[in-house]
Every structure is written in structure tokens, then in C-alpha cells.
């Protein structure tokens, strides 16, 4: 990987790290790269996405699958915000379309709730304040009635086991200076007052 890429990366345990697509300007790529961080023996292309893609988001389900949502697709000579959620299988390196979001979106962030086997998708370029749920067993994508406190993109998000924390991002006017707490079990979104949170920070990815 000699170029500077803007794709999405996901760590899936046992040293395995996967990187999806990316690109510079309009030169998008469709490779899926793998590196084992315990051996650091170089990155290898193990599969490809259906189209060259950049600015997607990805999350591991804790098992065999990584889900890759949205981003910019290059189809022919044109670029489109993708509506697709793709499933990548670690065991056989296959890629399939798992679901479609209501609209195309890019620069979101994702978490996976293993209790309900649901992926939650936050914000995105627009900017958007949507929260989407993708229920993996049924393949159903739903736009929740809850929204983020601000229209924002390029956030990062982490799952604690019961709730998600969404950090940073870029809303309409200036970087987003707080931490948002999302609890799907009781339908709650709140903004946390965090002492010492850096002013004007743009966070791209903190998923592990």
C-alpha cells in the first residue's frame, strides 16, 4: 500500500486487520487488504469490493463477518454515494451485498450490538443526523426516530456492551466538540459534558 488511502479499517482480533478500498481524489480503489499485526509481514490484497470505493465505514460482528457501509463508489466515469452495506467473510474472503440504506451516505461511523446482532450507523456527509439500524438476521435497515444532536460526519464510535459513544466529527459550521451517548435499549440520545475534551477535534476512526 504505497499510496495514501482514505478507506476504512477494522481490527478483528488475533492480530488481523482489514482495510477496505480507499483512494486519493477521484482515483478510488476496490482492494481489500489484510495484515496480521503480530507478524507485520506486509499487507496482502485478499479480495475486492464490487466497485472502487472510498470513505466507507466498517465494523466487525465478532465472528466471521465485517460489514462495510456506504462510501463513494466509482461506476463507469461517475462517482456516487453508495447505499450498499457489503458483507466480507473472513473465512473465504467473499464479498456480498447484505442490505441497502435508504439513501447513499459516506463518512459515517458504525458499531455492532452482539446482543441483538444489529449494526448502528451514525450520521454521514450531507451532513446527516440520522441513526440507522441494520438487523443482520433479517436484513432490515430502519431509520430510527432518534437523531444525533447535530448533523455530523467523520465521527468515530465505540460500543461498550450496552450503548454507543460517538466522538468528534464535523457538522455544518465547525468541528463537533462533544461526546454523544446512544442507548438503543431505552431509546436515548444524550450529549456528555466531558472535562478536557479537545476543542475543535475532527475524529476519523477509533474502532477496534
PDB file of C-alpha atoms in Angstrom:
ATOM      1  CA  UNK A   1       0.000   0.000   0.000  1.00  0.00           C
ATOM      2  CA  UNK A   2       2.258   2.759  -1.303  1.00  0.00           C
ATOM      3  CA  UNK A   3      -0.412   5.440  -1.754  1.00  0.00           C
ATOM      4  CA  UNK A   4      -2.280   7.486   0.837  1.00  0.00           C
ATOM      5  CA  UNK A   5      -5.743   5.913   1.051  1.00  0.00           C
ATOM      6  CA  UNK A   6      -8.996   7.123   2.618  1.00  0.00           C
ATOM      7  CA  UNK A   7     -10.874   3.884   3.166  1.00  0.00           C
ATOM      8  CA  UNK A   8     -11.996   2.092   6.307  1.00  0.00           C
ATOM      9  CA  UNK A   9     -10.123  -0.314   8.512  1.00  0.00           C
ATOM     10  CA  UNK A  10     -11.322  -2.867  11.055  1.00  0.00           C
ATOM     11  CA  UNK A  11      -9.456  -4.979  13.599  1.00  0.00           C
ATOM     12  CA  UNK A  12     -10.982  -8.429  14.129  1.00  0.00           C
ATOM     13  CA  UNK A  13      -8.861  -9.964  16.859  1.00  0.00           C
ATOM     14  CA  UNK A  14      -5.875 -12.331  16.736  1.00  0.00           C
ATOM     15  CA  UNK A  15      -3.816  -9.605  15.108  1.00  0.00           C
ATOM     16  CA  UNK A  16      -5.957  -9.481  11.948  1.00  0.00           C
ATOM     17  CA  UNK A  17      -6.583  -6.060  10.413  1.00  0.00           C
ATOM     18  CA  UNK A  18      -8.577  -5.482   7.206  1.00  0.00           C
ATOM     19  CA  UNK A  19      -8.645  -2.357   5.060  1.00  0.00           C
ATOM     20  CA  UNK A  20     -11.360  -1.667   2.504  1.00  0.00           C
ATOM     21  CA  UNK A  21     -10.918   0.400  -0.664  1.00  0.00           C
ATOM     22  CA  UNK A  22      -9.698   3.957  -0.390  1.00  0.00           C
ATOM     23  CA  UNK A  23      -8.127   6.357  -2.818  1.00  0.00           C
ATOM     24  CA  UNK A  24      -6.804   9.821  -3.469  1.00  0.00           C
ATOM     25  CA  UNK A  25      -9.015  12.463  -5.066  1.00  0.00           C
ATOM     26  CA  UNK A  26     -11.046  10.623  -7.736  1.00  0.00           C
ATOM     27  CA  UNK A  27      -8.639   7.676  -8.016  1.00  0.00           C
ATOM     28  CA  UNK A  28     -10.630   5.190  -5.954  1.00  0.00           C
ATOM     29  CA  UNK A  29      -9.557   1.602  -5.285  1.00  0.00           C
ATOM     30  CA  UNK A  30     -11.535  -1.603  -4.721  1.00  0.00           C
ATOM     31  CA  UNK A  31      -8.940  -3.784  -2.991  1.00  0.00           C
ATOM     32  CA  UNK A  32      -9.453  -5.399   0.399  1.00  0.00           C
ATOM     33  CA  UNK A  33      -6.125  -5.605   2.211  1.00  0.00           C
ATOM     34  CA  UNK A  34      -5.112  -7.831   5.128  1.00  0.00           C
ATOM     35  CA  UNK A  35      -2.241  -7.573   7.561  1.00  0.00           C
ATOM     36  CA  UNK A  36      -1.551  -9.586  10.684  1.00  0.00           C
ATOM     37  CA  UNK A  37      -0.250  -7.133  13.250  1.00  0.00           C
ATOM     38  CA  UNK A  38       1.513  -9.808  15.291  1.00  0.00           C
ATOM     39  CA  UNK A  39       3.816 -10.756  12.429  1.00  0.00           C
ATOM     40  CA  UNK A  40       3.766  -7.499  10.428  1.00  0.00           C
ATOM     41  CA  UNK A  41       4.841  -9.374   7.312  1.00  0.00           C
ATOM     42  CA  UNK A  42       3.315  -6.917   4.847  1.00  0.00           C
ATOM     43  CA  UNK A  43      -0.160  -6.159   3.546  1.00  0.00           C
ATOM     44  CA  UNK A  44      -1.780  -8.534   1.064  1.00  0.00           C
ATOM     45  CA  UNK A  45      -4.740  -7.994  -1.253  1.00  0.00           C
ATOM     46  CA  UNK A  46      -7.145 -10.848  -0.498  1.00  0.00           C
ATOM     47  CA  UNK A  47     -10.380  -9.732  -2.213  1.00  0.00           C
ATOM     48  CA  UNK A  48     -12.066  -6.838  -3.985  1.00  0.00           C
ATOM     49  CA  UNK A  49     -15.169  -4.734  -3.478  1.00  0.00           C
ATOM     50  CA  UNK A  50     -17.734  -4.644  -6.315  1.00  0.00           C
ATOM     51  CA  UNK A  51     -16.677  -1.084  -7.258  1.00  0.00           C
ATOM     52  CA  UNK A  52     -13.782   1.237  -6.438  1.00  0.00           C
ATOM     53  CA  UNK A  53     -14.803   2.877  -3.169  1.00  0.00           C
ATOM     54  CA  UNK A  54     -13.552   5.439  -0.656  1.00  0.00           C
ATOM     55  CA  UNK A  55     -14.795   6.969   2.626  1.00  0.00           C
ATOM     56  CA  UNK A  56     -16.751   3.875   3.669  1.00  0.00           C
ATOM     57  CA  UNK A  57     -17.119   2.707   7.274  1.00  0.00           C
ATOM     58  CA  UNK A  58     -16.732  -0.820   8.591  1.00  0.00           C
ATOM     59  CA  UNK A  59     -17.368  -2.887  11.696  1.00  0.00           C
ATOM     60  CA  UNK A  60     -16.707  -6.474  12.800  1.00  0.00           C
ATOM     61  CA  UNK A  61     -19.576  -8.606  14.091  1.00  0.00           C
ATOM     62  CA  UNK A  62     -17.338 -10.599  16.433  1.00  0.00           C
ATOM     63  CA  UNK A  63     -17.471 -13.674  14.205  1.00  0.00           C
ATOM     64  CA  UNK A  64     -16.736 -14.280  10.539  1.00  0.00           C
ATOM     65  CA  UNK A  65     -18.164 -11.090   9.059  1.00  0.00           C
ATOM     66  CA  UNK A  66     -17.109  -7.487   8.568  1.00  0.00           C
ATOM     67  CA  UNK A  67     -19.803  -5.081   7.332  1.00  0.00           C
ATOM     68  CA  UNK A  68     -18.775  -2.203   5.073  1.00  0.00           C
ATOM     69  CA  UNK A  69     -21.306   0.626   4.675  1.00  0.00           C
ATOM     70  CA  UNK A  70     -21.592   3.400   2.117  1.00  0.00           C
ATOM     71  CA  UNK A  71     -18.742   5.469   0.768  1.00  0.00           C
ATOM     72  CA  UNK A  72     -18.170   6.895  -2.692  1.00  0.00           C
ATOM     73  CA  UNK A  73     -18.458   4.308  -5.496  1.00  0.00           C
ATOM     74  CA  UNK A  74     -16.938   4.833  -8.925  1.00  0.00           C
ATOM     75  CA  UNK A  75     -19.226   3.301 -11.550  1.00  0.00           C
ATOM     76  CA  UNK A  76     -18.018   3.956 -15.069  1.00  0.00           C
ATOM     77  CA  UNK A  77     -16.794   7.554 -15.144  1.00  0.00           C
ATOM     78  CA  UNK A  78     -19.073   8.820 -12.345  1.00  0.00           C
ATOM     79  CA  UNK A  79     -18.918   8.815  -8.545  1.00  0.00           C
ATOM     80  CA  UNK A  80     -21.962   8.033  -6.402  1.00  0.00           C
ATOM     81  CA  UNK A  81     -22.690   7.926  -2.684  1.00  0.00           C
ATOM     82  CA  UNK A  82     -23.306   4.248  -2.105  1.00  0.00           C
ATOM     83  CA  UNK A  83     -26.434   2.890  -0.419  1.00  0.00           C
ATOM     84  CA  UNK A  84     -24.899  -0.572  -0.074  1.00  0.00           C
ATOM     85  CA  UNK A  85     -23.916  -2.481   3.023  1.00  0.00           C
ATOM     86  CA  UNK A  86     -21.475  -5.188   1.982  1.00  0.00           C
ATOM     87  CA  UNK A  87     -20.569  -8.287   3.967  1.00  0.00           C
ATOM     88  CA  UNK A  88     -16.983  -9.509   3.866  1.00  0.00           C
ATOM     89  CA  UNK A  89     -16.348 -13.069   5.047  1.00  0.00           C
ATOM     90  CA  UNK A  90     -13.023 -13.645   6.778  1.00  0.00           C
ATOM     91  CA  UNK A  91     -13.165 -17.401   6.240  1.00  0.00           C
ATOM     92  CA  UNK A  92     -13.406 -17.426   2.445  1.00  0.00           C
ATOM     93  CA  UNK A  93     -12.702 -13.752   1.544  1.00  0.00           C
ATOM     94  CA  UNK A  94     -16.031 -13.457  -0.256  1.00  0.00           C
ATOM     95  CA  UNK A  95     -17.918 -10.186  -0.627  1.00  0.00           C
ATOM     96  CA  UNK A  96     -21.701  -9.947  -0.944  1.00  0.00           C
ATOM     97  CA  UNK A  97     -24.345  -7.225  -0.748  1.00  0.00           C
ATOM     98  CA  UNK A  98     -26.088  -7.616   2.605  1.00  0.00           C
ATOM     99  CA  UNK A  99     -28.553  -4.701   2.525  1.00  0.00           C
ATOM    100  CA  UNK A 100     -29.235  -1.192   1.246  1.00  0.00           C
ATOM    101  CA  UNK A 101     -29.593   2.010   3.240  1.00  0.00           C
ATOM    102  CA  UNK A 102     -32.463   4.430   2.486  1.00  0.00           C
ATOM    103  CA  UNK A 103     -30.081   6.871   0.790  1.00  0.00           C
ATOM    104  CA  UNK A 104     -26.436   6.902  -0.186  1.00  0.00           C
ATOM    105  CA  UNK A 105     -24.078   8.114   2.517  1.00  0.00           C
ATOM    106  CA  UNK A 106     -20.386   8.393   3.247  1.00  0.00           C
ATOM    107  CA  UNK A 107     -18.116   9.235   6.204  1.00  0.00           C
ATOM    108  CA  UNK A 108     -20.427   7.559   8.727  1.00  0.00           C
ATOM    109  CA  UNK A 109     -19.364   5.524  11.753  1.00  0.00           C
ATOM    110  CA  UNK A 110     -20.643   2.103  12.819  1.00  0.00           C
ATOM    111  CA  UNK A 111     -20.995  -0.065  15.905  1.00  0.00           C
ATOM    112  CA  UNK A 112     -22.236  -3.632  16.283  1.00  0.00           C
ATOM    113  CA  UNK A 113     -24.502  -4.741  19.147  1.00  0.00           C
ATOM    114  CA  UNK A 114     -23.922  -8.507  19.552  1.00  0.00           C
ATOM    115  CA  UNK A 115     -26.946  -8.945  21.825  1.00  0.00           C
ATOM    116  CA  UNK A 116     -29.406  -8.018  19.074  1.00  0.00           C
ATOM    117  CA  UNK A 117     -26.977  -8.671  16.172  1.00  0.00           C
ATOM    118  CA  UNK A 118     -27.589  -5.150  14.919  1.00  0.00           C
ATOM    119  CA  UNK A 119     -25.287  -2.621  13.265  1.00  0.00           C
ATOM    120  CA  UNK A 120     -25.985   1.041  14.057  1.00  0.00           C
ATOM    121  CA  UNK A 121     -24.927   3.671  11.505  1.00  0.00           C
ATOM    122  CA  UNK A 122     -24.378   7.281  12.585  1.00  0.00           C
ATOM    123  CA  UNK A 123     -24.558  10.477  10.528  1.00  0.00           C
ATOM    124  CA  UNK A 124     -22.673  10.949   7.292  1.00  0.00           C
ATOM    125  CA  UNK A 125     -21.896  13.605   4.709  1.00  0.00           C
ATOM    126  CA  UNK A 126     -24.868  15.818   3.951  1.00  0.00           C
ATOM    127  CA  UNK A 127     -24.330  16.369   6.757  1.00  0.00           C
ATOM    128  CA  UNK A 128     -26.866  13.995   8.315  1.00  0.00           C
ATOM    129  CA  UNK A 129     -28.099  13.472  11.860  1.00  0.00           C
ATOM    130  CA  UNK A 130     -29.656  10.068  11.113  1.00  0.00           C
ATOM    131  CA  UNK A 131     -29.234   6.926  13.135  1.00  0.00           C
ATOM    132  CA  UNK A 132     -29.872   3.796  11.073  1.00  0.00           C
ATOM    133  CA  UNK A 133     -30.174   0.248  12.365  1.00  0.00           C
ATOM    134  CA  UNK A 134     -29.305  -2.788  10.262  1.00  0.00           C
ATOM    135  CA  UNK A 135     -30.652  -6.004  11.786  1.00  0.00           C
ATOM    136  CA  UNK A 136     -28.351  -8.681  10.399  1.00  0.00           C
ATOM    137  CA  UNK A 137     -30.597 -11.783  10.802  1.00  0.00           C
ATOM    138  CA  UNK A 138     -33.496 -10.216   8.873  1.00  0.00           C
ATOM    139  CA  UNK A 139     -31.518  -7.889   6.592  1.00  0.00           C
ATOM    140  CA  UNK A 140     -33.813  -4.975   7.521  1.00  0.00           C
ATOM    141  CA  UNK A 141     -32.446  -1.402   7.581  1.00  0.00           C
ATOM    142  CA  UNK A 142     -34.507   1.110   9.594  1.00  0.00           C
ATOM    143  CA  UNK A 143     -34.160   4.859  10.052  1.00  0.00           C
ATOM    144  CA  UNK A 144     -34.705   5.333  13.770  1.00  0.00           C
ATOM    145  CA  UNK A 145     -36.911   8.132  15.143  1.00  0.00           C
ATOM    146  CA  UNK A 146     -33.934   9.159  17.287  1.00  0.00           C
ATOM    147  CA  UNK A 147     -31.368  11.541  15.808  1.00  0.00           C
ATOM    148  CA  UNK A 148     -27.919  12.805  16.694  1.00  0.00           C
ATOM    149  CA  UNK A 149     -27.863  16.241  18.373  1.00  0.00           C
ATOM    150  CA  UNK A 150     -26.136  17.734  15.320  1.00  0.00           C
ATOM    151  CA  UNK A 151     -25.829  16.941  11.629  1.00  0.00           C
ATOM    152  CA  UNK A 152     -22.332  15.498  11.503  1.00  0.00           C
ATOM    153  CA  UNK A 153     -19.909  13.272   9.603  1.00  0.00           C
ATOM    154  CA  UNK A 154     -16.425  11.806  10.071  1.00  0.00           C
ATOM    155  CA  UNK A 155     -17.235  10.789  13.627  1.00  0.00           C
ATOM    156  CA  UNK A 156     -15.897   7.710  15.312  1.00  0.00           C
ATOM    157  CA  UNK A 157     -17.965   5.434  17.515  1.00  0.00           C
ATOM    158  CA  UNK A 158     -17.357   2.660  20.042  1.00  0.00           C
ATOM    159  CA  UNK A 159     -19.656   0.081  21.637  1.00  0.00           C
ATOM    160  CA  UNK A 160     -19.472  -0.590  25.381  1.00  0.00           C
ATOM    161  CA  UNK A 161     -21.724  -3.650  25.502  1.00  0.00           C
ATOM    162  CA  UNK A 162     -24.902  -1.693  26.230  1.00  0.00           C
ATOM    163  CA  UNK A 163     -24.511   1.652  24.462  1.00  0.00           C
ATOM    164  CA  UNK A 164     -22.548   3.564  21.853  1.00  0.00           C
ATOM    165  CA  UNK A 165     -20.379   6.639  22.252  1.00  0.00           C
ATOM    166  CA  UNK A 166     -19.985   8.863  19.187  1.00  0.00           C
ATOM    167  CA  UNK A 167     -16.967  11.169  19.290  1.00  0.00           C
ATOM    168  CA  UNK A 168     -15.888  14.212  17.347  1.00  0.00           C
ATOM    169  CA  UNK A 169     -16.942  14.780  13.761  1.00  0.00           C
ATOM    170  CA  UNK A 170     -17.637  17.692  11.513  1.00  0.00           C
ATOM    171  CA  UNK A 171     -21.039  19.433  11.496  1.00  0.00           C
ATOM    172  CA  UNK A 172     -22.175  22.364   9.394  1.00  0.00           C
ATOM    173  CA  UNK A 173     -20.093  25.157  10.916  1.00  0.00           C
ATOM    174  CA  UNK A 174     -17.207  23.819  12.986  1.00  0.00           C
ATOM    175  CA  UNK A 175     -15.768  20.628  14.463  1.00  0.00           C
ATOM    176  CA  UNK A 176     -18.031  18.853  16.915  1.00  0.00           C
ATOM    177  CA  UNK A 177     -16.738  19.377  20.445  1.00  0.00           C
ATOM    178  CA  UNK A 178     -18.596  16.771  22.470  1.00  0.00           C
ATOM    179  CA  UNK A 179     -19.336  13.108  23.016  1.00  0.00           C
ATOM    180  CA  UNK A 180     -22.792  11.711  22.203  1.00  0.00           C
ATOM    181  CA  UNK A 181     -24.201   8.736  24.116  1.00  0.00           C
ATOM    182  CA  UNK A 182     -26.694   6.449  22.338  1.00  0.00           C
ATOM    183  CA  UNK A 183     -28.594   3.761  24.233  1.00  0.00           C
ATOM    184  CA  UNK A 184     -30.759   1.632  21.923  1.00  0.00           C
ATOM    185  CA  UNK A 185     -32.338  -0.392  24.740  1.00  0.00           C
ATOM    186  CA  UNK A 186     -34.172   2.617  26.184  1.00  0.00           C
ATOM    187  CA  UNK A 187     -34.206   4.855  23.109  1.00  0.00           C
ATOM    188  CA  UNK A 188     -31.982   7.588  24.487  1.00  0.00           C
ATOM    189  CA  UNK A 189     -29.526  10.030  22.886  1.00  0.00           C
ATOM    190  CA  UNK A 190     -27.641  12.488  25.065  1.00  0.00           C
ATOM    191  CA  UNK A 191     -24.653  14.799  24.948  1.00  0.00           C
ATOM    192  CA  UNK A 192     -21.999  14.253  27.611  1.00  0.00           C
ATOM    193  CA  UNK A 193     -20.109  17.065  29.299  1.00  0.00           C
ATOM    194  CA  UNK A 194     -16.547  15.739  29.134  1.00  0.00           C
ATOM    195  CA  UNK A 195     -13.844  17.641  31.024  1.00  0.00           C
ATOM    196  CA  UNK A 196     -10.736  18.214  28.929  1.00  0.00           C
ATOM    197  CA  UNK A 197     -12.247  17.246  25.572  1.00  0.00           C
ATOM    198  CA  UNK A 198     -10.025  18.956  22.940  1.00  0.00           C
ATOM    199  CA  UNK A 199     -11.613  21.945  21.209  1.00  0.00           C
ATOM    200  CA  UNK A 200     -12.434  21.583  17.543  1.00  0.00           C
ATOM    201  CA  UNK A 201     -11.310  18.000  17.115  1.00  0.00           C
ATOM    202  CA  UNK A 202     -12.142  16.040  13.973  1.00  0.00           C
ATOM    203  CA  UNK A 203     -12.038  12.337  14.778  1.00  0.00           C
ATOM    204  CA  UNK A 204     -11.907   9.929  11.856  1.00  0.00           C
ATOM    205  CA  UNK A 205     -11.805   6.457  13.363  1.00  0.00           C
ATOM    206  CA  UNK A 206     -11.388   4.819  16.751  1.00  0.00           C
ATOM    207  CA  UNK A 207     -12.955   1.425  16.129  1.00  0.00           C
ATOM    208  CA  UNK A 208     -11.058  -1.606  17.349  1.00  0.00           C
TER     209      UNK A 208
END
